[in-house]
Amino acid sequence: MLRYTIGRLVSAIPVLLVVSLVAFAIIALVPGDMASEMAGPSATAEELQRLRVQLGLDVRGLTVRFGPWAVVEDVSFAVAPGEVLAIVGESGCGKSMTALALTRLVPEPGRISGAVLFEGRDLLTLGEREMRQVRGDRIAMIFQEPMTSLNPVFTVGHQIAEALTWHAAMSAAAARAEAARLLSLVEIPNAAERLSAYPHEFSGGMRQRVMIAMALACRPALLIADEPTTALDATVQAQIIDLLRRLRAELGMAVILITHDLGVVSDFADRVAVMYAARVVETAPAEALFAAPRHPYTEGLLASLPRLDTTAERLASIPGQVPPPFALPPGCRFAPRCAHAKAPCEAGLPPLLPAGDARAAACIRLTDYAVAS
Amino acid sequence: MTSILSVRGLTKHFRGRAGLFREPPPPVRAVDGIDLDVPEGGTLGLVGESGCGKSTTGRLVLRLIEADHGSILFAGEDVRAADAARLRALRRRMQIVFQDPFGSLDPRMTVREILEEPFLIHRIGDAAERGRRVRRLLDAVGLAAHHAARHPHQFSGGQRQRIGLARALALDPALIVADEPVSALDVSVQAQVLNLMKDLQRERRLSMLFISHNLAVVRHMADEVAVMYLGVVVEQAPRETLFAAPLHPYTRALLSAVPDPGGEKRARVVLRGEIPSPSAPPSGCRFRTRCPLAEPRCAETVPALRAVAPGHRVACHLA
Ligand SMILES: Nc1ncnc2c1ncn2[C@@H]1O[C@H](COP(=O)(O)OP(=O)(O)O)[C@@H](O)[C@H]1O
Ligand SMILES: Nc1ncnc2c1ncn2[C@@H]1O[C@H](COP(=O)(O)OP(=O)(O)O)[C@@H](O)[C@H]1O
Ligand code: SF4
Ligand code: SF4
Ligand SMILES: [Mg+2]
Ligand SMILES: [Mg+2]
């Protein structure tokens, strides 16, 4: 039997060689341009672009290390065109680093690995020039504090127009008109007049609108918004989320919303990825996640939120705190705080296991504590 | 219910300085004639968006800043009339907890020194007695005895807030003013601190003025709730009434703006515009520039805060 198997294998070597060569050729091509590979040589530029857009974002095994410590570890998720994915978790779990890694803006000496397949290309292998183009034309980012991205010495109109002429090679007059259009698109009153105002002349909510207008200048396919409403008051936050919802519907852009606020998530997201200590521990459609969380951390987070519709004498709190990247517990990183932890939980990192319709959770309780192989 | 703290017509306008060739800017009307009652052994929640005057109110009550007008009665005593000696005695019984309890403390002090300080100031006990009290305080807020030797920066946010609470409790106060005590904490730690505050309140029969911009947190903590907008109280009611049947258009908008994960989706009232400057509040009703129900008379007459049901007061012409 063994001899027979070996014989078959030996005779199959030439075939295997050819197959693996072809596979290698495809793999080598894929990160470069998956779309042109899929479309074939006869595809027109238009068809190719449409295919590219359909591929959306597919992140695989994304890892960010500072020296020996991973602050983002083996993170995978996909975002379809027009979809809103929320990345949630408590502070320090790696949300912002994930966002920065997607556009390769992680500060030195951080190192990124894995794959960020966006519209058919792996952004992690692009040249710096091409990457700048992607950042300007296809992916835009907004942050919690817009003042860090706005230049205080130039008018808002000047800054939006500059973004436009840089990306779209527009004339100065056309850029100014487009800048006014963008400001009214984000519902800034008297947009044309406000073009000549400086950033400090705007309130926090209005500055965030200006940031969104600048981000939209290039008509991005993907908007990454890192805590965009965290510094804003409740009524202004509601206005900004409504604005993002409207823009997403009108412009068809995908959004990655990074937030620690589960309320904002339930209000806006289609899908959710919950992060804990650098890893994704649960991913699910938003409604399903809130209705029935599958990971004990998600469950604990939801239970510890004070509610507006019911009164509880005590909140179900999670004991302890999030471990820093340099003091991670062995096995499941949530184990020291988990009410369901058992000995096998410390044996190894639980992988993301299927946990129902389009959802997964990194918890071996799902398999009755069968240790991951 | 008797009130441990009663505030009437409390007013504070911050005046800017005139420049050499410049008129003084119009004063910031941070707190503009408010009435509040903190129930004895209970909690009054003070909620509103940033800049509406919550922190100023908290500081006025403790006389950390001086009011322009109004009265503050604490356990029957006129706080504004107290002389230096009486004020020191009053401050033993009224304490404040901030969002970042160490913002104003010397980072070189150990936790023991921080917790011992109130006893030293008030000349309480000898060294051994003070040591016992520090250990008891640490225990009350869920910290271990060995934490006493550490410095504030060696603690996480949640632990720091526990130390802030321990310090506030040192002199066995009757009233705690808590100004956004959990706003800097993550939700899992926030829940720990809120539970601790409730436990301490029950064990020590504390009264609390609980200040927060977070409606859900206020709902969890408060027996009575007052909603502020631009320096005035627009609505005050028992907790259940305020959240189940809010009457002021601002309270309704504020409630509808907060998404409640897992809760029912409520119809949203999106307010137009932003909060006007407290240096130039709108005439008549201060909310009228954003109110979906505003009428001509709202620009002319200031709506009084009047009772619409026992314990439920609203400042709106239509309520
Ligand atoms: N420049 C840096 N160098 C090293 N570590 C960093 C740096 N910036 C952030 N970190 C660490 O990376 C981890 C993740 O941070 P971050 O992504 O900002 O978290 P989040 O956005 O979820 O609050 C944290 O432990 C943080 O301390
Ligand atoms: N020391 C001060 N000098 C001048 N203006 C102040 C001072 N303290 C607070 N203010 C102003 O008073 C208003 C109310 O502030 P505050 O009581 O801190 O509001 P809240 O705590 O509700 O956010 C704000 O407009 C604020 O800018
Ligand atoms: S793997 Fe074990 S410790 Fe980790 S979340 Fe699941 S039950 Fe808890
Ligand atoms: S008084 Fe007029 S403006 Fe003010 S809240 Fe009532 S309806 Fe609105
Ligand atoms: Mg962050
Ligand atoms: Mg404040």
Coordinates of N, CA and C in Angstrom, one line a residue, chain A residues 89-91 203-206 209 233-239 241-242 245 260 262-264 266-267 290 301-302 304-321 337, chain B residues 49-50 156 159 186-192 194-195 198-199 202 215-217 219-220 239-240 243 250 253-255 257-266 268 270-275 290:
Chain A
G89 N -13.9 48.0 19.9 CA -13.1 47.4 21.0 C -12.7 48.6 21.9
E90 N -12.2 48.2 23.1 CA -11.8 49.2 24.1 C -10.5 49.8 23.7
S91 N -10.1 50.9 24.4 CA -8.9 51.6 23.9 C -7.6 50.7 24.0
S203 N -16.9 75.4 14.3 CA -17.1 74.6 15.6 C -16.6 73.1 15.3
G204 N -16.5 72.4 16.4 CA -16.0 71.0 16.3 C -16.8 70.2 15.2
G205 N -18.1 70.3 15.3 CA -18.9 69.5 14.4 C -18.7 70.0 12.9
M206 N -18.6 71.3 12.7 CA -18.4 71.9 11.4 C -17.0 71.5 10.8
R209 N -17.2 68.2 9.5 CA -17.9 68.2 8.1 C -16.9 68.6 7.1
D233 N -20.6 66.3 20.7 CA -21.8 66.2 21.5 C -22.8 65.3 20.9
A234 N -23.7 64.7 21.7 CA -24.7 63.8 21.2 C -25.5 64.3 20.0
T235 N -26.0 65.5 20.1 CA -26.9 65.9 19.0 C -26.0 66.2 17.7
V236 N -24.8 66.6 17.9 CA -23.9 66.8 16.7 C -23.5 65.5 16.2
Q237 N -23.2 64.5 17.1 CA -22.8 63.2 16.6 C -23.9 62.6 15.8
A238 N -25.1 62.8 16.2 CA -26.3 62.2 15.4 C -26.3 62.9 14.1
Q239 N -26.0 64.2 14.0 CA -26.0 64.9 12.7 C -24.9 64.3 11.8
I241 N -23.4 61.3 11.9 CA -23.7 59.9 11.5 C -24.8 59.9 10.4
D242 N -25.8 60.8 10.5 CA -26.8 60.9 9.5 C -26.2 61.3 8.2
R245 N -24.3 58.4 6.7 CA -25.3 57.5 6.1 C -25.8 57.9 4.8
H260 N -15.2 53.1 19.7 CA -15.3 52.3 20.9 C -16.8 52.4 21.3
L262 N -20.5 51.4 21.1 CA -21.4 50.4 20.5 C -22.7 51.0 20.0
G263 N -23.1 52.1 20.6 CA -24.3 52.8 20.2 C -24.1 53.3 18.7
V264 N -23.0 53.9 18.4 CA -22.8 54.4 17.1 C -22.8 53.2 16.1
S266 N -24.4 50.3 16.4 CA -25.7 49.8 16.1 C -26.5 50.7 15.2
D267 N -26.1 52.0 15.2 CA -26.8 53.0 14.4 C -26.5 53.0 12.9
F290 N -25.7 42.2 18.1 CA -26.3 42.8 19.2 C -27.4 41.9 19.8
L301 N -19.1 43.2 27.1 CA -19.2 44.6 26.7 C -20.6 45.1 26.6
L302 N -21.5 44.3 26.0 CA -22.9 44.7 25.8 C -23.6 44.7 27.2
S304 N -22.2 45.4 30.0 CA -21.7 46.4 30.9 C -22.2 47.8 30.5
L305 N -22.9 47.9 29.4 CA -23.4 49.2 29.0 C -24.6 49.6 29.8
P306 N -24.6 50.8 30.4 CA -25.9 51.2 31.0 C -26.9 51.5 29.9
R307 N -28.2 51.2 30.2 CA -29.2 51.2 29.1 C -30.1 52.4 29.3
L308 N -30.7 52.8 28.1 CA -31.6 53.9 28.2 C -33.0 53.4 28.3
D309 N -33.3 52.1 28.1 CA -34.7 51.7 28.1 C -35.0 50.8 29.3
T310 N -34.0 50.4 30.1 CA -34.3 49.6 31.3 C -33.5 50.1 32.4
T311 N -33.9 49.8 33.6 CA -33.2 50.1 34.8 C -32.7 48.9 35.5
A312 N -31.4 48.8 35.7 CA -30.8 47.7 36.4 C -30.1 48.2 37.7
E313 N -30.2 47.5 38.7 CA -29.6 48.0 40.0 C -28.0 48.0 39.8
R314 N -27.5 46.9 39.2 CA -26.1 46.8 39.0 C -25.8 46.5 37.5
L315 N -24.6 46.9 37.1 CA -24.2 46.6 35.7 C -23.4 45.3 35.8
A316 N -23.5 44.5 34.8 CA -22.6 43.3 34.7 C -21.2 43.7 34.2
S317 N -20.3 43.9 35.1 CA -19.0 44.4 34.6 C -18.1 43.3 34.4
I318 N -17.1 43.5 33.5 CA -16.0 42.5 33.3 C -14.9 42.8 34.2
P319 N -14.5 41.8 35.0 CA -13.4 42.1 36.0 C -12.1 42.4 35.3
G320 N -11.2 43.0 36.0 CA -9.8 43.2 35.5 C -9.8 44.3 34.3
Q321 N -8.7 44.2 33.5 CA -8.6 45.2 32.4 C -7.9 44.5 31.3
R337 N -10.2 37.2 32.3 CA -11.4 38.0 32.6 C -12.7 37.3 32.3
Chain B
E49 N -25.1 68.9 27.1 CA -23.9 68.8 26.2 C -22.8 69.7 26.7
S50 N -21.6 69.6 26.1 CA -20.5 70.3 26.6 C -20.7 71.8 26.5
S156 N -3.9 52.2 36.2 CA -4.8 52.3 35.0 C -5.8 53.4 35.3
Q159 N -8.3 52.3 38.0 CA -7.7 52.3 39.4 C -7.5 53.7 39.9
D186 N -13.0 53.1 29.7 CA -13.7 52.2 28.8 C -14.9 51.5 29.4
V187 N -15.8 51.0 28.6 CA -17.1 50.6 29.2 C -17.0 49.5 30.2
S188 N -16.1 48.6 30.0 CA -16.0 47.5 31.0 C -15.5 48.0 32.4
V189 N -14.6 49.0 32.3 CA -14.1 49.6 33.6 C -15.1 50.6 34.1
Q190 N -15.8 51.3 33.2 CA -16.8 52.2 33.6 C -17.9 51.5 34.5
A191 N -18.2 50.3 34.0 CA -19.2 49.5 34.8 C -18.7 49.2 36.2
Q192 N -17.4 48.8 36.3 CA -16.9 48.5 37.6 C -17.0 49.8 38.5
L194 N -18.9 52.5 38.3 CA -20.3 52.8 38.6 C -20.9 51.9 39.6
N195 N -20.6 50.6 39.5 CA -21.1 49.7 40.6 C -20.5 50.1 41.9
K198 N -22.2 53.1 43.4 CA -23.5 52.7 44.0 C -23.4 52.0 45.3
D199 N -22.4 51.1 45.4 CA -22.2 50.4 46.7 C -21.8 51.3 47.8
R202 N -24.7 53.4 49.0 CA -25.6 52.7 49.9 C -25.0 52.5 51.3
L215 N -26.2 60.2 28.8 CA -27.6 60.0 29.3 C -27.8 58.6 29.9
A216 N -27.2 57.6 29.3 CA -27.4 56.3 29.8 C -26.8 56.1 31.2
V217 N -25.6 56.7 31.3 CA -24.9 56.7 32.6 C -25.7 57.4 33.7
R219 N -28.9 57.9 33.6 CA -30.1 57.1 33.9 C -29.8 56.0 34.9
H220 N -28.6 55.4 34.8 CA -28.3 54.3 35.7 C -28.0 54.8 37.1
R239 N -36.3 60.1 37.6 CA -35.6 59.4 36.5 C -36.6 58.7 35.6
E240 N -37.5 57.9 36.1 CA -38.4 57.1 35.2 C -39.2 58.1 34.4
F243 N -37.1 59.8 31.5 CA -36.7 58.9 30.4 C -37.9 58.3 29.6
Y250 N -35.9 69.8 23.9 CA -34.5 69.5 23.9 C -34.2 68.2 24.5
A253 N -35.0 65.6 22.0 CA -34.0 65.5 20.9 C -32.7 64.8 21.4
L254 N -32.3 65.2 22.6 CA -31.1 64.6 23.2 C -31.3 63.1 23.4
L255 N -32.4 62.7 23.9 CA -32.7 61.3 24.1 C -32.7 60.5 22.7
A257 N -31.2 61.3 20.1 CA -29.9 61.3 19.4 C -28.9 60.2 19.9
V258 N -29.2 59.6 21.0 CA -28.3 58.6 21.6 C -28.8 57.2 21.1
P259 N -28.0 56.6 20.2 CA -28.4 55.2 19.8 C -28.2 54.2 21.0
D260 N -29.2 53.4 21.1 CA -29.2 52.4 22.2 C -28.9 51.0 21.6
P261 N -27.7 50.5 21.7 CA -27.5 49.2 21.1 C -28.4 48.1 21.7
G262 N -29.0 47.4 20.9 CA -29.9 46.3 21.4 C -31.2 46.8 21.8
G263 N -31.4 48.1 22.0 CA -32.7 48.7 22.4 C -33.5 48.9 21.1
E264 N -34.7 49.4 21.4 CA -35.6 49.6 20.3 C -35.1 50.8 19.5
K265 N -35.3 50.8 18.2 CA -34.9 52.0 17.4 C -36.0 53.1 17.6
R266 N -35.6 54.2 18.1 CA -36.5 55.3 18.3 C -36.5 56.3 17.1
R268 N -35.9 59.5 15.4 CA -34.9 60.5 15.7 C -35.3 61.9 15.4
V270 N -33.7 65.1 14.6 CA -32.3 65.7 14.3 C -32.5 67.2 14.5
L271 N -31.7 67.8 15.4 CA -31.7 69.2 15.6 C -30.9 69.9 14.5
R272 N -31.4 71.1 14.1 CA -30.6 71.9 13.1 C -29.6 72.7 13.9
G273 N -28.6 73.0 13.2 CA -27.6 74.0 13.8 C -26.9 73.4 15.0
E274 N -26.1 74.3 15.7 CA -25.3 74.0 16.8 C -25.7 74.9 18.0
I275 N -25.1 74.5 19.1 CA -25.4 75.3 20.3 C -24.8 76.7 20.2
R290 N -32.9 76.1 17.7 CA -32.8 74.8 17.3 C -34.1 74.0 17.5

